[in-house]
């Protein structure tokens, strides 16, 4: 990257001290009172005793100091030639300024007016703006490729462990915030750190580290997920959200086979989750259950998965001859047919199986051997409620789903799906069994959703048709597009975002669809491959950009001649 700064040498010389002044102002302002009202945002009204949101601002300011010292200072020799400190400062300046603006808005909204903002808040805002101006004045420099930077294996493994620990404690802290504005500000802080890591090139280096230590990363990720309930202090509210996220993620991972690998647009996928849930409900010991047979839960799980897979085959056999928009319309219709069928199987309009619109309530807690998932358990002095029990069970399920997806993705079947996704006609000409592989994708995806549905029925204690509407299918598809089609980490991240944010930001509930739509539009504009792009799709987009650039240069050359 060459120097593209248009600032004068004098302005460039002022950039570094201006940035230091901005960092100092943010830190000093954060030690002063931000708010006159002590009852909002965790009490930001005490001088020389920063609250949690003030501490986050101090952390961002110290991160800015590190980047400034990397640009010009004692760290410039070692880190300066590898890290793009200027781009990192620009991202930090924008997000820190946004953070402080939102703090002032939050104080104004919660305490009726900007008059309740104390001088410390304004001082920190001015410091953030100075840091932003400083970053715009600094020149860009030629950097080395971070992918070539190889450090000792023990250091790279330690980096993975520290990052996973930071994710664990960050998630615990964010979920512990009860005020919506505080949660929004925490999200802005996380976005600032992530943006800096991306813009400095650190995430690029970490991506190569993750590839070199794939097993360590997988083990660390599951360790973080396993220890998460122990950080919640027995909070059923947070663990309820966590279980819903895991159910949503496991279902989205099954849809990822259909959409992400095979390229088949399915808009009725929620029906497969519902079929598994209804099977578990009808075979349960609920007083409203309609089938007088109560097999062990492991048998119920297999039956639920097989019923969902059978539905996948039934809908797939006649409809997979079409593709694109036509397939989307047919699958959307199937989702509505399922919901209406559940409404009509009430003993009046059809056989008595689902109790119609009333659904099946009073589903008892899962019982595996002597272990009841509804009982509280104490481990290492920490209380784990019913949602924690279901969380661990769902963790096993999602581990199985991820294993299935990863194995299929690396297999001949997975490569066949990708070939169909890229060019169905070419794949068929090369001898790929297009129809058979499409049908298999539908069946396996439906089977995995059915497994998740059987656990969801017991965790929710009831099932009803209004739980399985088209909007849920749309959210599942949005999670895949947002996170990155064909990836594991991307789908998990997308599912977490789309399930967690509505729960924590209930005061935005009226604008939820608007925000989701805006988020997807921004993703399509700035990162169409998703938050975590698969290597295949990243290369595709990179090649398309290169082709467009070559075409533009050719056209200009022809016009010049």
XYZ file of N, CA, C and O in Angstrom, residues 244-440:
788
model
N -31.771 -20.751 22.993
C -32.458 -20.379 21.754
C -31.451 -20.125 20.625
O -31.696 -20.469 19.467
N -30.325 -19.525 20.978
C -29.274 -19.279 19.976
C -28.744 -20.604 19.435
O -28.551 -20.764 18.220
N -28.519 -21.582 20.316
C -27.982 -22.870 19.867
C -28.986 -23.620 18.996
O -28.601 -24.241 17.991
N -30.270 -23.585 19.355
C -31.286 -24.235 18.514
C -31.315 -23.568 17.139
O -31.341 -24.234 16.097
N -31.308 -22.248 17.135
C -31.333 -21.491 15.888
C -30.092 -21.786 15.053
O -30.164 -21.967 13.828
N -28.923 -21.865 15.726
C -27.668 -22.121 15.013
C -27.628 -23.529 14.434
O -27.171 -23.732 13.295
N -28.099 -24.521 15.197
C -28.104 -25.893 14.698
C -29.028 -26.020 13.484
O -28.701 -26.701 12.496
N -30.182 -25.348 13.531
C -31.110 -25.379 12.397
C -30.505 -24.670 11.189
O -30.614 -25.142 10.048
N -29.887 -23.505 11.441
C -29.257 -22.754 10.347
C -28.122 -23.543 9.710
O -27.895 -23.458 8.493
N -27.416 -24.340 10.510
C -26.332 -25.152 9.955
C -26.879 -26.217 9.003
O -26.269 -26.518 7.969
N -28.050 -26.768 9.318
C -28.678 -27.699 8.387
C -29.098 -27.004 7.105
O -28.908 -27.536 6.000
N -29.663 -25.799 7.236
C -30.041 -25.025 6.041
C -28.812 -24.628 5.236
O -28.881 -24.487 4.019
N -27.677 -24.481 5.915
C -26.432 -24.119 5.226
C -26.013 -25.190 4.228
O -25.361 -24.891 3.224
N -26.369 -26.442 4.492
C -26.092 -27.514 3.524
C -26.890 -27.270 2.248
O -26.367 -27.370 1.133
N -28.163 -26.903 2.428
C -29.052 -26.716 1.285
C -28.692 -25.454 0.505
O -28.565 -25.473 -0.717
N -28.519 -24.351 1.224
C -28.290 -23.056 0.579
C -26.810 -22.806 0.333
O -26.397 -22.432 -0.767
N -25.994 -22.986 1.378
C -24.587 -22.624 1.282
C -23.760 -23.539 0.410
O -22.860 -23.085 -0.304
N -24.046 -24.847 0.457
C -23.253 -25.803 -0.329
C -23.921 -26.128 -1.664
O -23.294 -26.035 -2.716
N -25.193 -26.512 -1.613
C -25.868 -26.925 -2.847
C -26.459 -25.762 -3.631
O -26.829 -25.925 -4.797
N -26.573 -24.589 -3.005
C -27.091 -23.428 -3.718
C -28.572 -23.485 -4.009
O -29.042 -22.893 -4.982
N -29.363 -24.170 -3.164
C -30.811 -24.290 -3.354
C -31.519 -23.347 -2.388
O -31.352 -23.456 -1.172
N -32.300 -22.430 -2.904
C -32.960 -21.421 -2.081
C -34.235 -22.010 -1.472
O -35.233 -22.215 -2.163
N -34.191 -22.272 -0.166
C -35.305 -22.884 0.555
C -35.913 -21.846 1.498
O -35.258 -21.404 2.447
N -37.158 -21.476 1.262
C -37.840 -20.472 2.085
C -38.883 -21.088 3.011
O -39.675 -20.357 3.607
N -38.882 -22.407 3.130
C -39.837 -23.059 4.030
C -39.155 -24.003 4.992
O -39.775 -24.942 5.505
N -37.884 -23.734 5.292
C -37.081 -24.678 6.060
C -37.558 -24.826 7.494
O -37.323 -25.856 8.123
N -38.230 -23.813 8.028
C -38.678 -23.886 9.418
C -39.643 -25.047 9.625
O -39.811 -25.539 10.751
N -40.279 -25.528 8.542
C -41.212 -26.653 8.667
C -40.507 -27.914 9.156
O -41.109 -28.718 9.881
N -39.238 -28.102 8.792
C -38.518 -29.302 9.234
C -38.224 -29.230 10.729
O -38.289 -30.245 11.429
N -37.907 -28.040 11.229
C -37.730 -27.869 12.673
C -39.055 -28.146 13.377
O -39.091 -28.835 14.412
N -40.153 -27.640 12.813
C -41.459 -27.856 13.412
C -41.883 -29.305 13.411
O -42.507 -29.783 14.369
N -41.541 -30.037 12.356
C -41.924 -31.455 12.313
C -41.243 -32.239 13.418
O -41.870 -33.090 14.066
N -39.966 -31.961 13.660
C -39.276 -32.625 14.760
C -39.877 -32.266 16.105
O -40.027 -33.138 16.982
N -40.251 -30.994 16.282
C -40.838 -30.556 17.551
C -42.198 -31.230 17.774
O -42.512 -31.681 18.891
N -43.006 -31.322 16.730
C -44.326 -31.939 16.877
C -44.218 -33.438 17.150
O -45.017 -34.003 17.911
N -43.245 -34.102 16.540
C -43.043 -35.525 16.825
C -42.719 -35.721 18.301
O -43.289 -36.603 18.975
N -41.799 -34.898 18.824
C -41.433 -35.013 20.241
C -42.622 -34.720 21.136
O -42.811 -35.379 22.174
N -43.443 -33.737 20.762
C -44.604 -33.386 21.587
C -45.648 -34.501 21.577
O -46.216 -34.858 22.620
N -45.920 -35.076 20.402
C -46.953 -36.118 20.303
C -46.535 -37.402 21.006
O -47.387 -38.165 21.476
N -45.217 -37.635 21.074
C -44.732 -38.857 21.733
C -44.354 -38.632 23.189
O -43.859 -39.542 23.847
N -44.558 -37.412 23.684
C -44.201 -37.111 25.070
C -45.295 -37.599 26.022
O -46.346 -38.087 25.594
N -45.049 -37.420 27.300
C -46.021 -37.824 28.323
C -46.922 -36.658 28.730
O -47.492 -36.654 29.823
N -47.029 -35.667 27.862
C -47.930 -34.543 28.128
C -49.383 -35.020 28.191
O -49.773 -35.967 27.500
N -50.173 -34.344 29.016
C -51.599 -34.680 29.103
C -52.318 -34.379 27.799
O -53.410 -34.899 27.554
N -51.702 -33.538 26.951
C -52.321 -33.169 25.682
C -51.716 -33.943 24.502
O -52.057 -33.669 23.355
N -50.802 -34.877 24.797
C -50.202 -35.676 23.722
C -51.274 -36.543 23.073
O -52.211 -37.017 23.735
N -51.142 -36.756 21.776
C -52.201 -37.453 21.020
C -51.821 -38.869 20.621
O -52.619 -39.568 20.003
N -50.624 -39.324 20.950
C -50.193 -40.679 20.619
C -49.831 -41.393 21.918
O -49.004 -40.895 22.700
N -50.443 -42.521 22.155
C -50.246 -43.238 23.422
C -49.051 -44.185 23.316
O -49.178 -45.405 23.460
N -47.916 -43.603 23.015
C -46.659 -44.364 22.981
C -45.553 -43.403 23.377
O -45.402 -42.330 22.792
N -44.775 -43.780 24.382
C -43.784 -42.862 24.930
C -42.407 -43.536 24.963
O -41.960 -44.018 26.010
N -41.757 -43.616 23.830
C -40.441 -44.282 23.779
C -39.377 -43.433 24.454
O -39.589 -42.251 24.756
N -38.182 -43.996 24.693
C -37.077 -43.218 25.254
C -36.709 -42.047 24.341
O -36.959 -42.073 23.126
N -36.091 -41.047 24.942
C -35.835 -39.822 24.194
C -34.914 -40.052 22.999
O -35.101 -39.428 21.939
N -33.932 -40.921 23.130
C -33.033 -41.171 22.003
C -33.802 -41.730 20.805
O -33.492 -41.406 19.649
N -34.816 -42.534 21.072
C -35.662 -43.056 19.990
C -36.487 -41.917 19.389
O -36.650 -41.814 18.168
N -36.997 -41.039 20.250
C -37.786 -39.899 19.775
C -36.940 -39.012 18.869
O -37.415 -38.524 17.839
N -35.678 -38.783 19.260
C -34.785 -37.944 18.462
C -34.628 -38.522 17.055
O -34.723 -37.794 16.050
N -34.381 -39.833 16.992
C -34.204 -40.468 15.680
C -35.491 -40.425 14.862
O -35.456 -40.180 13.643
N -36.625 -40.650 15.516
C -37.895 -40.597 14.800
C -38.152 -39.187 14.271
O -38.561 -38.995 13.119
N -37.904 -38.187 15.117
C -38.105 -36.801 14.690
C -37.228 -36.435 13.508
O -37.694 -35.796 12.554
N -35.957 -36.863 13.553
C -35.062 -36.594 12.433
C -35.495 -37.300 11.171
O -35.466 -36.729 10.077
N -35.936 -38.564 11.311
C -36.358 -39.339 10.131
C -37.652 -38.802 9.526
O -37.808 -38.772 8.298
N -38.590 -38.350 10.374
C -39.827 -37.762 9.859
C -39.514 -36.492 9.070
O -40.046 -36.258 7.980
N -38.618 -35.653 9.625
C -38.239 -34.424 8.929
C -37.547 -34.751 7.606
O -37.803 -34.100 6.576
N -36.640 -35.756 7.622
C -35.957 -36.142 6.385
C -36.937 -36.672 5.356
O -36.803 -36.401 4.155
N -37.949 -37.424 5.814
C -38.979 -37.937 4.889
C -39.746 -36.786 4.248
O -40.030 -36.800 3.038
N -40.068 -35.778 5.066
C -40.733 -34.596 4.501
C -39.833 -33.898 3.486
O -40.301 -33.387 2.466
N -38.532 -33.892 3.784
C -37.593 -33.310 2.832
C -37.590 -34.054 1.510
O -37.536 -33.435 0.434
N -37.648 -35.372 1.581
C -37.710 -36.172 0.350
C -39.031 -35.961 -0.387
O -39.064 -35.884 -1.625
N -40.127 -35.854 0.393
C -41.440 -35.672 -0.238
C -41.505 -34.342 -0.975
O -41.992 -34.262 -2.108
N -41.013 -33.291 -0.324
C -41.067 -31.984 -0.985
C -40.006 -31.880 -2.064
O -40.181 -31.182 -3.072
N -38.898 -32.588 -1.885
C -37.800 -32.468 -2.846
C -38.036 -33.218 -4.135
O -37.681 -32.733 -5.216
N -38.638 -34.394 -4.041
C -38.791 -35.236 -5.235
C -39.516 -34.546 -6.386
O -39.027 -34.543 -7.515
N -40.667 -33.919 -6.151
C -41.349 -33.287 -7.297
C -40.875 -31.870 -7.611
O -41.135 -31.362 -8.697
N -40.196 -31.212 -6.660
C -39.903 -29.787 -6.854
C -38.473 -29.491 -7.268
O -38.205 -28.405 -7.789
N -37.544 -30.423 -7.061
C -36.152 -30.127 -7.370
C -35.861 -30.158 -8.864
O -34.721 -29.943 -9.276
N -36.877 -30.439 -9.671
C -36.700 -30.319 -11.119
C -36.630 -28.851 -11.524
O -36.159 -28.530 -12.609
N -37.153 -27.972 -10.634
C -37.083 -26.543 -10.906
C -35.956 -25.948 -10.070
O -35.415 -26.584 -9.169
N -35.595 -24.717 -10.355
C -34.495 -24.094 -9.627
C -34.732 -22.596 -9.531
O -35.680 -22.052 -10.109
N -33.866 -21.947 -8.789
C -33.905 -20.498 -8.672
C -35.167 -19.994 -7.999
O -35.619 -20.520 -6.983
N -35.777 -18.967 -8.611
C -36.967 -18.337 -8.026
C -38.122 -19.316 -7.899
O -38.903 -19.250 -6.945
N -38.247 -20.225 -8.859
C -39.355 -21.183 -8.831
C -39.240 -22.117 -7.630
O -40.231 -22.427 -6.964
N -38.023 -22.561 -7.350
C -37.805 -23.427 -6.190
C -38.114 -22.668 -4.905
O -38.704 -23.226 -3.968
N -37.704 -21.398 -4.837
C -37.981 -20.587 -3.648
C -39.478 -20.483 -3.404
O -39.960 -20.603 -2.266
N -40.266 -20.268 -4.478
C -41.722 -20.133 -4.338
C -42.339 -21.446 -3.867
O -43.212 -21.471 -2.985
N -41.867 -22.569 -4.424
C -42.413 -23.875 -4.047
C -42.117 -24.182 -2.578
O -42.996 -24.644 -1.839
N -40.889 -23.939 -2.133
C -40.529 -24.226 -0.743
C -41.260 -23.294 0.216
O -41.626 -23.700 1.326
N -41.465 -22.034 -0.207
C -42.264 -21.119 0.614
C -43.671 -21.678 0.795
O -44.232 -21.654 1.898
N -44.243 -22.192 -0.299
C -45.571 -22.795 -0.219
C -45.588 -24.009 0.690
O -46.541 -24.219 1.453
N -44.513 -24.815 0.659
C -44.449 -25.983 1.533
C -44.448 -25.570 2.999
O -45.117 -26.201 3.841
N -43.725 -24.496 3.334
C -43.715 -24.019 4.711
C -45.100 -23.623 5.180
O -45.504 -23.926 6.316
N -45.864 -22.962 4.312
C -47.231 -22.580 4.673
C -48.152 -23.795 4.746
O -49.046 -23.852 5.593
N -47.941 -24.754 3.854
C -48.744 -25.987 3.905
C -48.541 -26.702 5.232
O -49.493 -27.191 5.859
N -47.297 -26.755 5.688
C -47.020 -27.415 6.968
C -47.757 -26.707 8.107
O -48.403 -27.354 8.939
N -47.654 -25.370 8.146
C -48.309 -24.624 9.225
C -49.825 -24.837 9.201
O -50.451 -25.068 10.247
N -50.421 -24.789 8.015
C -51.871 -24.977 7.903
C -52.275 -26.411 8.238
O -53.344 -26.652 8.818
N -51.406 -27.373 7.885
C -51.693 -28.771 8.236
C -51.706 -28.950 9.747
O -52.565 -29.658 10.298
N -50.769 -28.306 10.446
C -50.743 -28.400 11.907
C -51.997 -27.763 12.518
O -52.475 -28.196 13.575
N -52.527 -26.730 11.862
C -53.761 -26.104 12.343
C -54.972 -27.004 12.148
O -55.916 -26.988 12.957
N -54.971 -27.827 11.092
C -56.146 -28.616 10.727
C -56.150 -30.034 11.290
O -57.192 -30.707 11.229
N -55.035 -30.491 11.836
C -54.998 -31.837 12.432
C -55.497 -31.752 13.870
O -54.784 -32.033 14.838
N -56.760 -31.349 14.017
C -57.324 -31.050 15.333
C -58.468 -31.985 15.729
O -59.159 -31.752 16.721
N -58.697 -33.040 14.930
C -59.793 -33.941 15.226
C -61.114 -33.518 14.647
O -62.099 -34.262 14.737
N -61.183 -32.320 14.064
C -62.424 -31.831 13.441
C -62.245 -31.740 11.930
O -63.015 -32.307 11.159
N -61.207 -31.025 11.523
C -60.905 -30.881 10.098
C -59.993 -31.992 9.582
O -59.748 -32.084 8.377
N -59.469 -32.794 10.485
C -58.575 -33.875 10.119
C -58.328 -34.748 11.331
O -58.970 -34.581 12.379
N -57.402 -35.712 11.245
C -57.108 -36.582 12.397
C -56.626 -35.778 13.599
O -56.037 -34.701 13.451
N -56.884 -36.291 14.788
C -56.460 -35.625 16.004
C -54.990 -35.958 16.263
O -54.663 -37.011 16.825
N -54.099 -35.071 15.856
C -52.662 -35.268 16.060
C -51.995 -34.075 16.740
O -51.129 -34.251 17.593
N -52.418 -32.871 16.357
C -51.691 -31.682 16.831
C -52.522 -30.763 17.709
O -52.009 -29.738 18.169
N -53.797 -31.085 17.942
C -54.712 -30.224 18.701
C -54.929 -28.869 18.027
O -55.296 -27.895 18.688
N -54.681 -28.792 16.751
C -54.971 -27.586 15.993
C -54.245 -26.360 16.498
O -53.075 -26.423 16.889
N -54.931 -25.210 16.525
C -54.273 -23.965 16.947
C -53.856 -23.961 18.409
O -53.018 -23.147 18.814
N -54.453 -24.831 19.221
C -54.085 -24.891 20.642
C -52.705 -25.514 20.853
O -52.061 -25.273 21.868
N -52.266 -26.318 19.899
C -50.963 -26.958 20.039
C -50.943 -28.002 21.138
O -51.987 -28.439 21.647
N -49.743 -28.388 21.517
C -49.558 -29.387 22.586
C -48.763 -28.718 23.691
O -47.588 -28.354 23.510
N -49.405 -28.519 24.835
C -48.759 -27.854 25.970
C -48.432 -28.865 27.062
O -48.763 -30.047 26.963
N -47.770 -28.381 28.085
C -47.458 -29.235 29.227
C -46.493 -30.350 28.918
O -46.552 -31.425 29.535
N -45.585 -30.142 27.959
C -44.584 -31.178 27.634
C -43.625 -31.299 28.809
O -43.021 -30.304 29.234
N -43.465 -32.492 29.365
C -42.606 -32.629 30.552
C -41.135 -32.451 30.222
O -40.725 -32.504 29.065
N -40.359 -32.220 31.264
C -38.914 -32.062 31.092
C -38.294 -33.380 30.611
O -38.814 -34.466 30.892
N -37.205 -33.242 29.903
C -36.490 -34.439 29.446
C -35.952 -35.235 30.626
O -35.500 -34.667 31.630
N -36.017 -36.538 30.503
C -35.482 -37.432 31.529
C -34.640 -38.481 30.830
O -35.151 -39.305 30.069
N -33.340 -38.442 31.047
C -32.425 -39.431 30.488
C -31.823 -40.207 31.653
O -30.986 -39.683 32.398
N -32.270 -41.457 31.830
C -31.843 -42.209 33.001
C -32.420 -41.566 34.250
O -33.615 -41.304 34.351
N -31.543 -41.272 35.228
C -31.974 -40.608 36.458
C -31.769 -39.098 36.396
O -32.005 -38.400 37.386
N -31.312 -38.609 35.250
C -31.008 -37.174 35.129
C -32.215 -36.451 34.552
O -32.634 -36.717 33.425
N -32.775 -35.544 35.349
C -33.909 -34.743 34.911
C -33.405 -33.353 34.515
O -32.781 -32.658 35.310
N -33.693 -32.973 33.275
C -33.184 -31.697 32.772
C -33.891 -30.499 33.393
O -33.443 -29.368 33.220
N -34.983 -30.714 34.099
C -35.686 -29.607 34.738
C -35.187 -29.293 36.125
O -35.546 -28.257 36.697
N -34.355 -30.151 36.708
C -33.853 -29.940 38.064
C -32.623 -29.042 38.066
O -31.852 -29.014 37.101
N -32.431 -28.320 39.161
C -31.224 -27.522 39.324
C -30.108 -28.406 39.862
O -30.334 -29.328 40.648
N -28.889 -28.114 39.416
C -27.728 -28.873 39.855
C -26.635 -27.913 40.283
O -26.513 -26.812 39.741
N -25.872 -28.319 41.260
C -24.781 -27.485 41.766
C -23.452 -28.135 41.400
O -23.186 -29.279 41.771
N -22.640 -27.404 40.654
C -21.311 -27.877 40.246
C -20.291 -26.826 40.652
O -20.402 -25.653 40.255
N -19.309 -27.231 41.446
C -18.252 -26.324 41.928
C -18.854 -25.098 42.618
O -18.351 -23.983 42.493
N -19.952 -25.314 43.343
C -20.580 -24.215 44.075
C -21.434 -23.298 43.237
O -21.967 -22.306 43.759
N -21.600 -23.591 41.946
C -22.393 -22.746 41.060
C -23.705 -23.443 40.710
O -23.713 -24.625 40.371
N -24.806 -22.683 40.809
C -26.124 -23.226 40.492
C -26.351 -23.231 38.979
O -26.170 -22.212 38.315
N -26.735 -24.379 38.457
C -27.069 -24.507 37.050
C -28.533 -24.917 36.943
O -28.923 -25.983 37.408
N -29.357 -24.038 36.342
C -30.783 -24.290 36.223
C -31.123 -25.148 35.015
O -30.254 -25.673 34.318
N -32.419 -25.240 34.718
C -32.886 -26.102 33.632
C -32.346 -25.664 32.280
O -32.026 -26.504 31.438
N -32.236 -24.360 32.060
C -31.749 -23.905 30.756
C -30.275 -24.258 30.555
O -29.851 -24.515 29.439
N -29.521 -24.285 31.640
C -28.116 -24.708 31.542
C -28.028 -26.180 31.163
O -27.161 -26.584 30.377
N -28.936 -26.989 31.709
C -28.946 -28.409 31.361
C -29.240 -28.603 29.874
O -28.560 -29.380 29.186
N -30.260 -27.899 29.388
C -30.582 -28.000 27.959
C -29.452 -27.411 27.107
O -29.214 -27.881 25.988
N -28.771 -26.416 27.627
C -27.648 -25.804 26.894
C -26.562 -26.836 26.620
O -26.049 -26.932 25.502
N -26.204 -27.625 27.635
C -25.158 -28.636 27.443
C -25.605 -29.711 26.450
O -24.804 -30.192 25.648
N -26.889 -30.085 26.516
C -27.400 -31.064 25.556
C -27.339 -30.502 24.132
O -26.926 -31.188 23.190
N -27.729 -29.236 23.981
C -27.684 -28.605 22.664
C -26.254 -28.426 22.177
O -25.990 -28.437 20.975
N -25.328 -28.274 23.108
C -23.913 -28.171 22.735
C -23.431 -29.471 22.103
O -22.679 -29.462 21.116
N -23.891 -30.591 22.660
C -23.567 -31.891 22.052
C -24.185 -31.990 20.666
O -23.549 -32.444 19.706
N -25.441 -31.548 20.545
C -26.125 -31.605 19.250
C -25.402 -30.763 18.205
O -25.153 -31.227 17.089
N -25.045 -29.530 18.558
C -24.425 -28.667 17.560
C -23.029 -29.154 17.214
O -22.555 -28.982 16.082
N -22.365 -29.808 18.178
C -21.079 -30.428 17.854
C -21.251 -31.514 16.805
O -20.456 -31.623 15.859
N -22.317 -32.307 16.951
C -22.610 -33.350 15.961
C -22.949 -32.740 14.610
O -22.477 -33.208 13.561
N -23.767 -31.681 14.608
C -24.163 -31.030 13.354
C -22.940 -30.447 12.650
O -22.793 -30.576 11.423
N -22.060 -29.807 13.404
C -20.845 -29.231 12.813
C -19.957 -30.326 12.231
O -19.383 -30.176 11.144
N -19.854 -31.454 12.949
C -19.053 -32.570 12.452
C -19.619 -33.096 11.132
O -18.861 -33.330 10.176
N -20.940 -33.246 11.065
C -21.569 -33.720 9.827
C -21.318 -32.743 8.692
O -20.938 -33.130 7.575
N -21.503 -31.458 8.976
C -21.313 -30.449 7.929
C -19.871 -30.425 7.435
O -19.614 -30.378 6.218
N -18.919 -30.458 8.375
C -17.508 -30.385 7.991
C -17.098 -31.599 7.157
O -16.382 -31.460 6.155
N -17.556 -32.785 7.569
C -17.205 -33.999 6.815
C -17.827 -33.978 5.419
O -17.185 -34.349 4.436
N -19.074 -33.554 5.343
C -19.720 -33.491 4.037
C -19.057 -32.451 3.138
O -18.871 -32.671 1.933
N -18.681 -31.330 3.714
C -18.067 -30.256 2.938
C -16.752 -30.697 2.311
O -16.406 -30.283 1.194
N -16.011 -31.547 3.016
C -14.701 -32.003 2.530
C -14.789 -33.286 1.717
O -13.767 -33.816 1.288
N -15.990 -33.792 1.521
C -16.149 -35.069 0.827
C -16.443 -34.854 -0.653
O -16.627 -33.730 -1.126
N -16.515 -35.961 -1.399
C -16.898 -35.892 -2.814
C -18.316 -35.359 -2.962
O -18.629 -34.651 -3.922
N -19.176 -35.703 -1.996
C -20.553 -35.210 -2.041
C -20.554 -33.686 -1.933
O -21.256 -32.987 -2.668
N -19.757 -33.165 -0.999
C -19.672 -31.722 -0.824
C -19.160 -31.016 -2.068
O -19.674 -29.966 -2.464
N -18.156 -31.604 -2.696
C -17.638 -31.001 -3.930
C -18.677 -31.067 -5.048
O -18.757 -30.168 -5.894
N -19.485 -32.136 -5.043
C -20.573 -32.219 -6.020
C -21.605 -31.128 -5.796
O -22.103 -30.511 -6.751
N -21.958 -30.860 -4.515
C -22.903 -29.785 -4.208
C -22.369 -28.434 -4.677
O -23.104 -27.629 -5.249
N -21.085 -28.201 -4.406
C -20.491 -26.921 -4.811
C -20.506 -26.791 -6.335
O -20.771 -25.703 -6.879
N -20.242 -27.888 -7.035
C -20.284 -27.859 -8.503
C -21.686 -27.514 -8.997
O -21.854 -26.731 -9.941
N -22.705 -28.083 -8.346
C -24.085 -27.773 -8.718
C -24.390 -26.306 -8.442
O -25.044 -25.626 -9.240
N -23.913 -25.811 -7.309
C -24.154 -24.408 -6.958
C -23.525 -23.457 -7.971
O -24.137 -22.452 -8.364
N -22.325 -23.785 -8.429
C -21.628 -22.883 -9.342
C -22.196 -22.939 -10.755
O -22.392 -21.902 -11.388
N -22.444 -24.126 -11.261
C -22.976 -24.251 -12.624
C -23.615 -25.624 -12.761
O -22.930 -26.632 -12.965
N -24.944 -25.650 -12.632
C -25.649 -26.931 -12.624
C -25.483 -27.676 -13.948
O -25.274 -28.891 -13.962
N -25.578 -26.967 -15.060
C -25.468 -27.607 -16.371
C -24.083 -28.202 -16.582
O -23.929 -29.327 -17.086
N -23.054 -27.448 -16.199
C -21.688 -27.956 -16.341
C -21.463 -29.174 -15.456
O -20.806 -30.144 -15.863
N -22.013 -29.136 -14.224
C -21.866 -30.275 -13.316
C -22.532 -31.521 -13.895
O -21.973 -32.630 -13.843
N -23.727 -31.341 -14.464
C -24.430 -32.480 -15.058
C -23.662 -33.032 -16.262
O -23.581 -34.247 -16.456
N -23.051 -32.129 -17.039
C -22.271 -32.566 -18.191
C -21.032 -33.351 -17.772
O -20.556 -34.221 -18.507
N -20.519 -33.062 -16.577
C -19.334 -33.766 -16.072
C -19.683 -35.067 -15.354
O -18.815 -35.717 -14.771
N -20.957 -35.453 -15.359
C -21.347 -36.732 -14.782
C -21.833 -36.676 -13.356
O -22.034 -37.716 -12.724
N -22.043 -35.471 -12.809
C -22.546 -35.347 -11.441
C -24.040 -35.664 -11.426
O -24.796 -35.176 -12.273
N -24.464 -36.487 -10.476
C -25.875 -36.841 -10.323
C -26.592 -35.663 -9.661
O -26.762 -35.613 -8.442
N -26.999 -34.712 -10.462
C -27.529 -33.453 -9.947
C -28.780 -33.674 -9.100
O -28.870 -33.214 -7.952
N -29.762 -34.389 -9.632
C -31.018 -34.566 -8.907
C -30.792 -35.347 -7.604
O -31.330 -34.986 -6.554
N -29.999 -36.409 -7.675
C -29.742 -37.208 -6.471
C -29.047 -36.408 -5.385
O -29.405 -36.513 -4.201
N -28.059 -35.596 -5.763
C -27.346 -34.803 -4.760
C -28.233 -33.700 -4.186
O -28.149 -33.376 -3.003
N -29.074 -33.105 -5.012
C -30.024 -32.113 -4.504
C -30.960 -32.739 -3.476
O -31.214 -32.172 -2.396
N -31.480 -33.911 -3.812
C -32.399 -34.608 -2.917
C -31.702 -34.971 -1.607
O -32.278 -34.854 -0.521
N -30.447 -35.395 -1.709
C -29.673 -35.734 -0.512
C -29.462 -34.504 0.361
O -29.536 -34.585 1.594
